[in-house]
Amino acid sequence: ACPPLRRNLQLLAPDEVELAKMLLNEGQIHLFEHWPEPGVDDDKKRGFFDQVRRLNSSYPGGLLSYIQNAKKLLADSKAGKNPYDGFTPSVPSGEVLNFGDDNFVSLEAAGIKEARNAAFVLVAGGLGERLGYKGIKVSLPRETTTGKCFLQHYIESILALQEASCKMVDDGCQTKIPFVIMTSDDTNALTIKLLESNSYFGMEPSQVKLLKQEKVACLADNDARLALDPSDKYKIQTKPHGHGDVHSLLYSSGLLEQWKSEGRKWVLFFQDTNGLLFNAIPSALGVSATKGYNVNSLAVPRKAKEAIGGITKLTHVDGRTMVINVEYNQLDPLLRATGHPDGDANCETGYSPYPGNINQLILELGPYIEELKKTHGAISEFVNPKYTDSTKTAFKSSTRLECMMQDYPKTLPPSAKVGFTVMDTWLAYAPVKNNPEDAAKVPKGNPYHSATSGEMAIYRANSLILRKAGAQIADPVVDTFNGQEVEVWPRITWSPRWGLNFKSVKEKVHDNSSVSQRSALVINGQNVFLEGLSLDGTLIVNAIDEAEVKLTSHVQNKGWIIQHVDYKDTSEKEEIRIRGFKLEKIEQLEVNYTEPGKHSLSA
Ligand code: UGB
């Protein structure tokens, strides 16, 4: 059927001949029509089939399924078919937690106990085009007071959970909580470099596994003809398939079965730049364990039109119901089409009635494995072509199928226990996604989701946690960085081992300690107690575990001053420019306790 291909058949291995036949059957003749006689570009032709092989093996059901799925989804898109046809949205009910109350504290305890049976999975294959940062997002500082990057914070948090969880049970627990990072060609090498050059931030290298997602073939037209790379006609153009790949990668890696054989019960998924996330993990895991949820999504109150999905109950005309994330670009049209003329709008609380999905999922391992045995991790996909005009016959640029990890529950039977847990935004959610220009355009009152707001949210949360624990923390001042008005609280940070949960913070804060607005306080060490500290300046405390340190005195110095930086100022580093400020370190007190025993920092 394709003479240029037939003349080159001797270059191909038998399985490649089969793949070639499949491609011809699926209308992909254009991939070979330009092939010259054997002897010309032979290596490139072989290279082409190497790529076809990879595309075939990395997609559940192979390239044939990919092309067939694409044809169907493209036809639906052309016909204007709504994926939510027949479904009516309503507001679901879930667990709503109040930070620091008795219920919250006991859920945190239950969650920490369960943590030794957990595995963590970070999806970090995205490049963060919206943020406009060139490096990998997990290498960005979570805050610039300590400069620790997101990945370091995540690893230290998992290690702190591991230690605390083992301490809670009296069976000599030595578990090492597994940590998987999904990378992509865009992020893999830099992630390995970050880990290796920092000794895995204290985690045992064998605890960490990287799973690299492959990109998927681009589609040139409504017939799902695969797009050739404009700069190389022996290469199929590819684009990311989305964070939903994490399920098929975990399934094919064999890790799930291994975890099951080790007695693990929970898999926790999270995203690359939420510096507050681990404030929410203990209690949310406690909810999963006490409610017996197969699926538990973490959520926060959502402002209408905010770029996070809404958790929605969908009821089909045939009676089926599911509780699922409806992505932010689909919630508004779905509501308008089902009798809500205002679409995605705030209700009398000032928030959307649909809780905002922060894409932190806790899955119960046993039912998860059973489901993946059926689906092999394939997740419901969508396609989002940009058509040249209303006839919908041509695309402005090639498109591809995409999938999202939070769509996992879509294939579950109605008997599955799917729930969600809502927490305060200040405690649980502050992603770094938007570049300064876009953040400054966010409607007033909606969160910026920028490097500026992400860092300020850490200080705010830590200040509010200390306040709740009884310390006097000064009110914030309001300032504007890169066109974004934010609250600037005292720059308080601590290592996860110091403040893993509210109870452990409360136990260490006594006697009218106070921190002024212009102060910075860094606590590194498990047994550091605030007992009458009055801080006006910068204090850094480093202590070994065997040292019990009481901070009892007044500490005053010139401290660290926040200086404005314009994001256009190319003399500053990119990670500073995107947040719009830097710290001028004028004066600080840094104390190091390296000897065991009782110590006190007094006047
Ligand atoms: N990611 C990958 O690992 N691989 C990919 O191919 C793509 C992404 P974005 P998005 O909580 O704030 C999500 O781009 O997709 C990783 C939810 O869908 O930051 O716009 C990437 O590295 C949405 O419902 O987010 O929106 C990153 O870690 C809402 O919950 C993660 O996937 C929103 O996040 C998310 O990628 C949110």
XYZ file of C-alpha atoms and ligand atoms in Angstrom:
640
model
C 0.000 0.000 0.000
C 2.963 2.298 0.518
C 5.787 1.712 -1.958
C 8.387 3.926 -0.197
C 7.898 1.859 2.952
C 7.836 -1.486 1.112
C 11.181 -0.716 -0.494
C 12.707 -0.135 2.969
C 11.218 -3.122 4.746
C 14.558 -4.945 5.077
C 15.679 -2.204 7.482
C 13.002 -3.172 9.982
C 12.870 -5.898 12.645
C 9.819 -8.225 12.492
C 7.970 -6.422 15.292
C 8.630 -3.123 13.548
C 7.067 -4.508 10.370
C 3.964 -5.278 12.438
C 3.944 -1.732 13.814
C 4.307 -0.372 10.294
C 1.305 -2.414 9.127
C -0.740 -1.161 12.026
C 0.182 2.439 11.203
C -0.854 1.987 7.564
C -4.140 0.414 8.623
C -4.781 3.401 10.869
C -4.346 5.948 8.068
C -0.759 6.972 8.829
C 0.690 6.570 5.323
C 1.943 10.182 5.374
C 4.623 9.122 7.860
C 6.469 7.201 5.113
C 5.517 8.798 1.817
C 8.653 10.938 1.784
C 11.011 8.027 2.530
C 13.846 7.823 -0.029
C 15.343 4.636 -1.529
C 17.233 2.285 0.820
C 20.760 3.549 1.344
C 19.639 7.106 1.965
C 18.911 8.184 5.575
C 18.805 4.532 6.749
C 19.883 5.427 10.288
C 17.167 8.022 10.482
C 14.572 5.499 9.327
C 15.739 3.071 12.019
C 15.641 5.928 14.519
C 12.076 6.637 13.472
C 11.063 3.102 14.383
C 12.952 3.271 17.681
C 10.692 6.154 18.543
C 7.572 4.320 17.317
C 8.515 1.373 19.497
C 8.871 3.650 22.551
C 5.569 5.382 21.864
C 3.989 1.959 21.508
C 5.328 0.473 24.721
C 4.761 3.471 26.974
C 1.011 3.800 26.337
C -1.457 1.337 27.884
C -2.748 -0.693 24.918
C 0.013 0.597 22.624
C 0.026 3.088 19.789
C -2.974 1.431 18.152
C -5.108 2.264 21.198
C -3.686 5.773 21.257
C -4.683 6.431 17.646
C -8.111 4.862 18.082
C -8.782 6.811 21.287
C -7.644 9.977 19.548
C -10.000 9.412 16.592
C -12.927 9.007 18.929
C -12.109 11.979 21.152
C -11.395 14.226 18.154
C -14.722 13.249 16.569
C -16.512 14.012 19.855
C -14.724 17.342 20.100
C -15.641 18.260 16.523
C -19.261 17.333 17.184
C -19.188 19.566 20.256
C -20.018 16.634 22.494
C -19.911 17.561 26.159
C -18.059 14.982 28.288
C -20.538 15.728 31.052
C -23.619 15.108 28.899
C -26.385 13.619 30.995
C -24.735 14.617 34.281
C -26.099 17.162 36.743
C -23.638 18.748 39.170
C -24.383 19.264 42.834
C -22.363 20.201 45.893
C -20.905 17.094 47.534
C -20.464 16.624 51.246
C -17.126 15.707 52.781
C -15.014 16.150 55.878
C -14.399 19.747 56.894
C -11.544 20.135 59.360
C -10.828 23.022 61.733
C -7.159 23.487 62.431
C -6.166 22.877 66.031
C -9.457 21.615 67.483
C -9.683 18.266 69.295
C -10.893 16.438 66.209
C -8.018 17.843 64.151
C -5.449 16.888 66.782
C -6.733 13.341 67.090
C -6.877 12.924 63.293
C -3.272 14.110 63.090
C -2.277 11.476 65.634
C -4.144 8.789 63.679
C -2.486 9.964 60.452
C 1.023 9.968 61.869
C 0.484 6.452 63.169
C -0.585 5.315 59.684
C 2.275 7.097 57.924
C 4.625 4.159 58.400
C 2.270 2.211 56.101
C 2.317 4.858 53.408
C 4.245 5.556 50.223
C 4.582 9.024 48.723
C 4.423 9.885 45.031
C 5.401 13.320 43.748
C 4.358 14.208 40.195
C 7.117 16.443 38.913
C 7.197 15.979 35.160
C 5.816 19.422 34.355
C 8.089 22.289 33.412
C 5.965 25.058 34.794
C 5.480 27.067 31.629
C 2.976 29.274 33.446
C 5.656 30.241 35.971
C 8.218 31.117 33.342
C 11.063 29.601 35.378
C 13.688 27.700 33.433
C 14.821 25.177 36.039
C 12.813 22.380 37.640
C 10.212 23.713 40.029
C 11.178 21.427 42.931
C 14.592 23.134 43.001
C 13.057 26.540 43.766
C 13.422 27.806 47.325
C 10.251 27.149 49.291
C 11.157 30.296 51.220
C 14.311 32.414 51.085
C 14.885 32.765 54.836
C 16.528 29.332 54.910
C 16.709 28.933 51.121
C 15.646 25.280 51.380
C 14.131 24.072 48.127
C 10.752 22.343 47.786
C 12.322 18.920 47.295
C 14.379 19.231 50.462
C 11.297 20.227 52.412
C 9.287 17.311 51.029
C 12.014 14.797 51.832
C 12.568 16.176 55.330
C 8.811 16.055 55.929
C 8.575 12.420 54.847
C 11.555 11.534 57.053
C 9.989 13.355 59.988
C 6.747 11.419 59.468
C 8.683 8.171 59.234
C 10.457 8.821 62.501
C 7.379 10.033 64.379
C 5.264 7.180 63.060
C 7.707 4.518 64.157
C 7.983 6.118 67.580
C 4.213 5.821 68.034
C 4.259 2.056 67.795
C 6.116 -0.171 70.099
C 7.293 -2.858 67.686
C 10.807 -1.844 66.742
C 9.526 -0.283 63.531
C 12.396 0.548 61.164
C 10.334 1.242 58.100
C 11.664 3.441 55.329
C 8.740 5.215 53.680
C 9.140 4.862 49.898
C 9.258 8.063 47.874
C 8.568 7.995 44.128
C 9.133 10.992 41.873
C 7.525 10.996 38.447
C 9.751 12.930 36.073
C 9.726 13.536 32.318
C 12.430 14.166 29.734
C 12.119 17.818 30.716
C 12.860 17.232 34.406
C 14.558 13.851 34.871
C 18.249 14.735 34.578
C 17.912 17.885 36.684
C 15.982 16.006 39.379
C 18.691 13.347 39.599
C 21.344 16.055 39.757
C 19.528 17.892 42.542
C 19.198 14.706 44.585
C 22.732 13.477 44.019
C 24.445 16.762 44.670
C 22.615 17.043 48.001
C 23.031 13.442 49.238
C 19.294 12.898 48.717
C 18.650 15.515 51.434
C 19.234 12.875 54.079
C 16.996 10.156 52.667
C 18.522 6.788 51.832
C 18.992 6.702 48.056
C 17.293 3.278 47.939
C 14.120 4.878 49.329
C 13.793 7.136 46.294
C 12.623 5.864 42.896
C 12.293 7.969 39.778
C 9.727 6.955 37.166
C 10.024 8.865 33.921
C 6.876 9.516 31.931
C 7.134 9.502 28.136
C 5.506 12.092 25.982
C 2.763 11.091 23.552
C 2.457 11.576 19.810
C 0.997 14.827 18.541
C -2.049 14.762 16.297
C -2.124 16.876 13.158
C -5.811 16.691 12.202
C -9.261 15.321 12.970
C -8.278 11.939 11.461
C -5.649 11.564 14.193
C -2.813 11.606 11.697
C 0.381 11.709 13.743
C 2.286 14.965 13.360
C 5.863 14.872 12.094
C 8.335 17.138 13.816
C 8.599 20.302 11.680
C 12.404 20.219 12.028
C 12.908 16.459 11.460
C 10.705 14.446 9.117
C 11.936 11.171 10.668
C 10.561 12.075 14.038
C 7.020 12.177 15.381
C 6.311 15.354 17.290
C 5.504 14.668 20.960
C 4.040 16.555 23.904
C 3.359 15.752 27.579
C 0.379 13.516 28.283
C -0.330 14.991 31.737
C 0.034 13.950 35.360
C -2.448 11.084 34.874
C 0.476 8.990 33.583
C 1.493 8.390 37.151
C -1.007 5.543 37.527
C 0.149 3.464 34.558
C 3.796 4.059 35.464
C 3.247 2.904 39.028
C 1.355 -0.129 37.783
C 4.001 -1.206 35.284
C 6.875 -0.519 37.703
C 5.756 -3.353 39.996
C 6.148 -1.032 42.989
C 2.519 -1.339 44.058
C 2.775 -5.098 44.513
C 6.043 -4.669 46.341
C 4.475 -2.151 48.720
C 1.545 -4.455 49.298
C 3.865 -7.315 50.193
C 5.552 -5.010 52.721
C 2.180 -4.410 54.365
C 1.743 -0.851 53.125
C -1.780 0.554 52.977
C -1.743 4.058 51.520
C -0.354 5.874 48.494
C -0.199 9.667 48.768
C 0.122 11.709 45.577
C 1.218 15.330 45.547
C 2.331 18.137 43.216
C 5.598 19.977 42.798
C 5.252 23.374 44.492
C 2.880 23.433 47.420
C 5.022 24.475 50.373
C 2.150 24.076 52.845
C 1.074 20.616 51.839
C 2.673 18.699 54.674
C 0.685 20.772 57.185
C -2.318 18.890 55.846
C -0.945 15.383 55.397
C -1.196 14.011 58.939
C -4.838 14.953 59.483
C -5.912 14.001 55.945
C -4.300 10.593 56.275
C -6.086 10.333 59.617
C -9.387 10.964 57.802
C -8.618 8.233 55.244
C -7.782 5.759 57.980
C -10.713 6.501 60.264
C -13.316 6.838 57.492
C -11.956 3.957 55.438
C -11.823 6.044 52.278
C -10.554 4.265 49.145
C -9.987 7.712 47.654
C -9.535 10.910 49.628
C -8.895 14.198 47.801
C -7.615 17.178 49.674
C -9.503 20.364 49.064
C -9.656 24.000 50.131
C -12.409 26.617 49.831
C -12.320 27.767 46.222
C -12.893 31.226 44.762
C -15.040 31.098 41.626
C -12.880 31.029 38.458
C -9.754 30.161 40.464
C -7.492 27.891 38.359
C -8.053 24.815 40.499
C -10.628 22.155 39.779
C -13.893 21.959 41.732
C -14.882 18.795 43.545
C -18.366 18.025 42.363
C -21.023 15.385 42.778
C -22.216 14.307 39.351
C -25.513 12.497 38.950
C -26.294 10.909 35.603
C -29.827 10.644 34.190
C -29.389 6.855 34.484
C -28.871 7.193 38.256
C -25.076 6.792 38.427
C -23.307 9.206 40.749
C -19.678 10.053 41.343
C -17.695 12.567 43.325
C -15.012 13.893 41.027
C -12.861 16.866 40.171
C -14.331 18.989 37.388
C -11.437 20.948 35.897
C -11.570 24.721 36.192
C -12.195 25.329 32.482
C -15.127 22.885 32.454
C -16.950 23.782 35.646
C -18.392 27.038 34.329
C -19.863 25.592 31.079
C -21.188 22.555 32.965
C -23.004 24.757 35.489
C -24.415 27.037 32.796
C -25.674 24.040 30.832
C -27.485 22.634 33.861
C -29.640 25.499 35.036
C -27.104 27.768 36.783
C -27.108 30.889 34.583
C -24.295 32.522 36.606
C -21.983 29.584 36.008
C -18.922 29.325 38.252
C -19.861 31.992 40.813
C -19.231 32.643 44.495
C -22.106 31.997 46.897
C -22.988 33.985 50.037
C -19.817 32.738 51.790
C -17.710 34.583 49.203
C -16.503 31.240 47.832
C -17.627 28.810 45.171
C -19.842 26.136 46.755
C -17.580 23.548 45.075
C -14.456 22.806 47.153
C -11.185 23.405 45.304
C -9.151 20.340 44.384
C -5.502 20.761 45.361
C -4.572 17.469 43.743
C -3.316 15.778 46.826
C -4.825 12.322 46.695
C -4.682 9.569 49.252
C -5.514 6.162 47.784
C -5.950 2.974 49.733
C -3.402 0.602 48.238
C -5.433 -2.644 48.171
C -8.434 -1.352 46.181
C -6.057 0.746 44.046
C -4.149 -2.346 42.935
C -7.394 -4.207 42.210
C -8.601 -1.356 40.013
C -5.309 -1.058 38.152
C -5.327 -4.773 37.422
C -8.438 -4.005 35.359
C -7.340 -0.740 33.752
C -3.522 -1.123 33.793
C -3.506 2.461 34.955
C -5.171 3.920 31.871
C -6.965 7.120 32.875
C -9.862 8.750 31.098
C -8.412 11.164 28.537
C -9.423 14.360 26.849
C -8.293 16.395 23.878
C -8.217 20.136 23.572
C -7.538 21.145 19.935
C -7.341 24.818 19.019
C -9.283 24.981 15.725
C -8.482 27.541 13.035
C -12.185 28.427 12.642
C -15.717 27.413 13.531
C -15.820 24.694 10.873
C -13.469 22.807 13.188
C -11.707 21.214 10.229
C -8.105 22.273 10.935
C -5.945 22.947 14.013
C -3.833 26.044 14.674
C -1.094 23.727 15.939
C -0.880 20.006 16.602
C -2.669 18.664 19.658
C -2.444 15.475 21.764
C -4.426 13.408 24.218
C -4.055 14.372 27.860
C -4.976 12.850 31.206
C -5.088 13.951 34.831
C -4.262 11.941 37.921
C -7.378 13.102 39.767
C -9.566 11.411 37.118
C -8.628 8.037 38.583
C -12.020 7.628 40.368
C -13.924 7.881 37.055
C -13.609 4.144 36.404
C -14.407 3.052 39.966
C -17.583 1.092 40.754
C -20.314 2.952 42.692
C -19.450 0.897 45.784
C -16.023 2.592 46.079
C -15.667 4.925 49.043
C -14.677 8.231 47.485
C -14.423 11.195 49.820
C -12.646 14.455 50.313
C -11.244 16.561 53.118
C -11.505 20.345 53.196
C -8.933 22.411 55.067
C -8.180 26.088 55.441
C -6.239 27.489 52.502
C -3.819 29.334 54.783
C -2.812 25.996 56.284
C -2.722 23.694 53.283
C -2.366 25.318 49.895
C 0.018 27.848 48.372
C 1.276 26.650 44.990
C 3.846 28.485 42.899
C 2.453 28.425 39.384
C 2.012 31.899 37.915
C 4.644 34.324 36.615
C 4.671 37.864 38.066
C 2.836 39.467 35.147
C -0.024 36.966 35.158
C -0.204 36.958 38.959
C -0.559 40.741 39.039
C -3.601 40.382 36.744
C -5.427 37.924 39.013
C -8.776 39.473 40.056
C -8.587 41.142 43.458
C -9.374 38.718 46.259
C -8.332 35.642 44.284
C -5.029 33.999 45.173
C -1.961 34.850 43.081
C -0.380 31.367 43.145
C 2.983 33.030 42.496
C 6.465 32.746 43.983
C 5.657 35.880 46.012
C 2.421 34.577 47.509
C 3.884 31.052 47.900
C 6.664 32.277 50.173
C 4.547 34.758 52.129
C 2.026 31.965 52.753
C 4.670 29.920 54.575
C 5.347 32.773 57.013
C 1.654 33.418 57.470
C 0.870 29.777 58.197
C 3.747 29.374 60.639
C 2.798 32.615 62.394
C -0.828 31.537 62.711
C 0.175 28.085 63.983
C 2.392 29.656 66.663
C -0.398 32.063 67.591
C -2.789 29.171 67.998
C -0.148 27.486 70.179
C -0.167 30.515 72.455
C 2.672 32.728 71.222
C 2.201 36.436 70.565
C 2.971 36.962 66.929
C 2.749 40.516 65.626
C 0.217 41.443 62.972
C 1.454 41.509 59.388
C 2.041 44.603 57.299
C 0.707 44.847 53.768
C 3.237 45.386 50.986
C 3.282 45.082 47.199
C 5.840 43.014 45.293
C 5.763 42.590 41.506
C 2.337 44.251 41.502
C 0.876 41.834 44.065
C -0.423 43.040 47.394
C 0.440 40.546 50.134
C 0.557 40.284 53.914
C 4.078 40.173 55.292
C 4.197 38.227 58.543
C 7.308 37.587 60.642
C 9.594 35.226 58.706
C 9.159 32.169 60.907
C 10.323 28.775 59.666
C 11.155 25.459 61.274
C 12.397 22.072 60.220
C 9.646 19.460 59.798
C 11.049 17.458 62.716
C 10.296 20.408 65.019
C 6.724 21.073 63.985
C 5.322 17.997 62.268
C 1.846 18.411 63.766
C -0.013 20.875 65.965
C 0.429 18.882 69.156
C 4.201 18.857 68.839
C 4.257 22.613 68.230
C 1.997 23.278 71.182
C 4.163 21.213 73.477
C 7.125 23.465 72.668
C 5.544 26.883 73.013
C 5.155 28.253 76.529
C 5.100 31.366 78.591
C 4.253 34.409 76.560
C 6.831 34.159 73.831
C 6.608 36.926 71.286
C 7.910 37.739 67.819
C 7.775 41.211 66.241
C 6.707 41.788 62.639
C 10.188 42.625 61.357
C 11.681 39.452 62.854
C 12.911 36.200 61.374
C 13.063 32.999 63.417
C 14.603 29.763 62.134
C 14.367 26.617 64.244
C 16.446 23.580 63.309
C 16.296 20.929 65.980
C 13.722 18.764 67.610
C 13.946 19.891 71.218
C 13.841 23.649 71.024
C 11.313 25.297 73.345
C 9.921 28.820 73.229
C 9.756 29.728 76.908
C 9.446 33.471 77.174
C 11.433 34.334 74.062
C 10.887 37.883 72.943
C 12.339 38.341 69.487
C 12.870 41.576 67.633
C 15.401 40.846 64.923
C 16.741 37.608 63.449
C 17.399 34.448 65.485
C 18.624 31.144 64.069
C 18.726 28.164 66.410
C 20.476 24.921 65.462
C 20.441 22.089 67.971
C 21.279 18.388 67.971
C 18.541 16.037 69.174
C 20.264 15.374 72.484
C 20.299 19.066 73.331
C 17.225 20.475 75.065
C 17.182 24.180 74.357
C 14.974 26.754 76.054
C 14.638 30.155 74.442
C 13.846 32.402 77.378
C 15.291 35.794 76.684
C 14.861 39.012 74.754
C 16.777 38.900 71.498
C 17.224 42.140 69.633
C 19.315 42.966 66.597
C 19.084 44.816 63.309
C 17.812 41.667 61.646
C 17.096 41.016 57.986
C 15.370 43.585 55.853
C 13.084 42.807 52.934
C 14.137 44.678 49.804
C 11.976 45.075 46.736
C 13.247 43.587 43.473
C 11.593 44.184 40.127
C 11.020 41.024 38.114
C 12.484 42.771 35.077
C 15.795 43.369 36.871
C 18.026 40.836 35.105
C 20.929 41.507 37.466
C 19.075 39.385 40.041
C 18.744 35.600 39.907
C 15.562 34.258 38.372
C 14.337 32.687 41.628
C 14.616 36.103 43.317
C 13.077 38.072 40.453
C 9.962 35.915 40.345
C 9.250 36.622 44.021
C 9.928 40.346 43.840
C 11.996 40.652 47.003
C 15.242 39.613 48.607
C 16.513 39.601 52.157
C 19.289 41.939 53.139
C 20.977 40.141 56.008
C 22.205 42.976 58.234
C 22.503 41.347 61.628
C 21.406 38.101 63.286
C 22.023 35.908 66.292
C 22.857 32.343 65.269
C 23.250 29.830 68.079
C 24.474 26.242 67.662
C 23.888 23.642 70.346
C 26.151 20.696 69.577
C 26.479 19.243 73.097
C 23.866 16.994 74.726
C 22.078 18.271 77.825
C 19.962 21.209 78.908
C 20.690 24.651 77.551
C 18.980 27.955 77.676
C 19.363 31.032 75.570
C 18.962 33.803 78.106
C 19.759 37.477 78.125
N 2.825 17.242 35.836
C 3.477 16.080 35.474
O 4.112 15.428 36.320
N 3.395 15.680 34.180
C 2.697 16.347 33.234
O 2.661 15.902 32.084
C 2.033 17.534 33.615
C 2.116 17.956 34.924
P 0.227 21.934 36.866
P -2.631 21.862 36.378
O -3.855 22.029 42.597
O -3.210 23.782 41.690
C -3.668 20.778 38.522
O 0.473 22.250 35.448
O -2.552 20.543 35.648
C 2.855 17.653 37.249
C -5.010 20.079 38.655
O -5.311 19.473 37.397
O 0.917 22.719 37.922
O -2.935 23.098 35.637
C 3.494 19.001 37.481
O 4.911 18.888 37.573
C -6.092 21.053 39.093
O -7.327 20.354 39.302
O -1.315 22.016 37.256
O -3.741 21.744 37.505
C 2.817 19.433 38.768
O 3.466 18.898 39.882
C -5.697 21.747 40.386
O -5.793 20.838 41.414
C 1.427 18.802 38.655
O 1.525 17.776 37.703
C -4.310 22.326 40.288
O -3.345 21.382 39.750
C 0.311 19.778 38.284
O 0.603 20.416 37.066
C -3.786 22.743 41.619
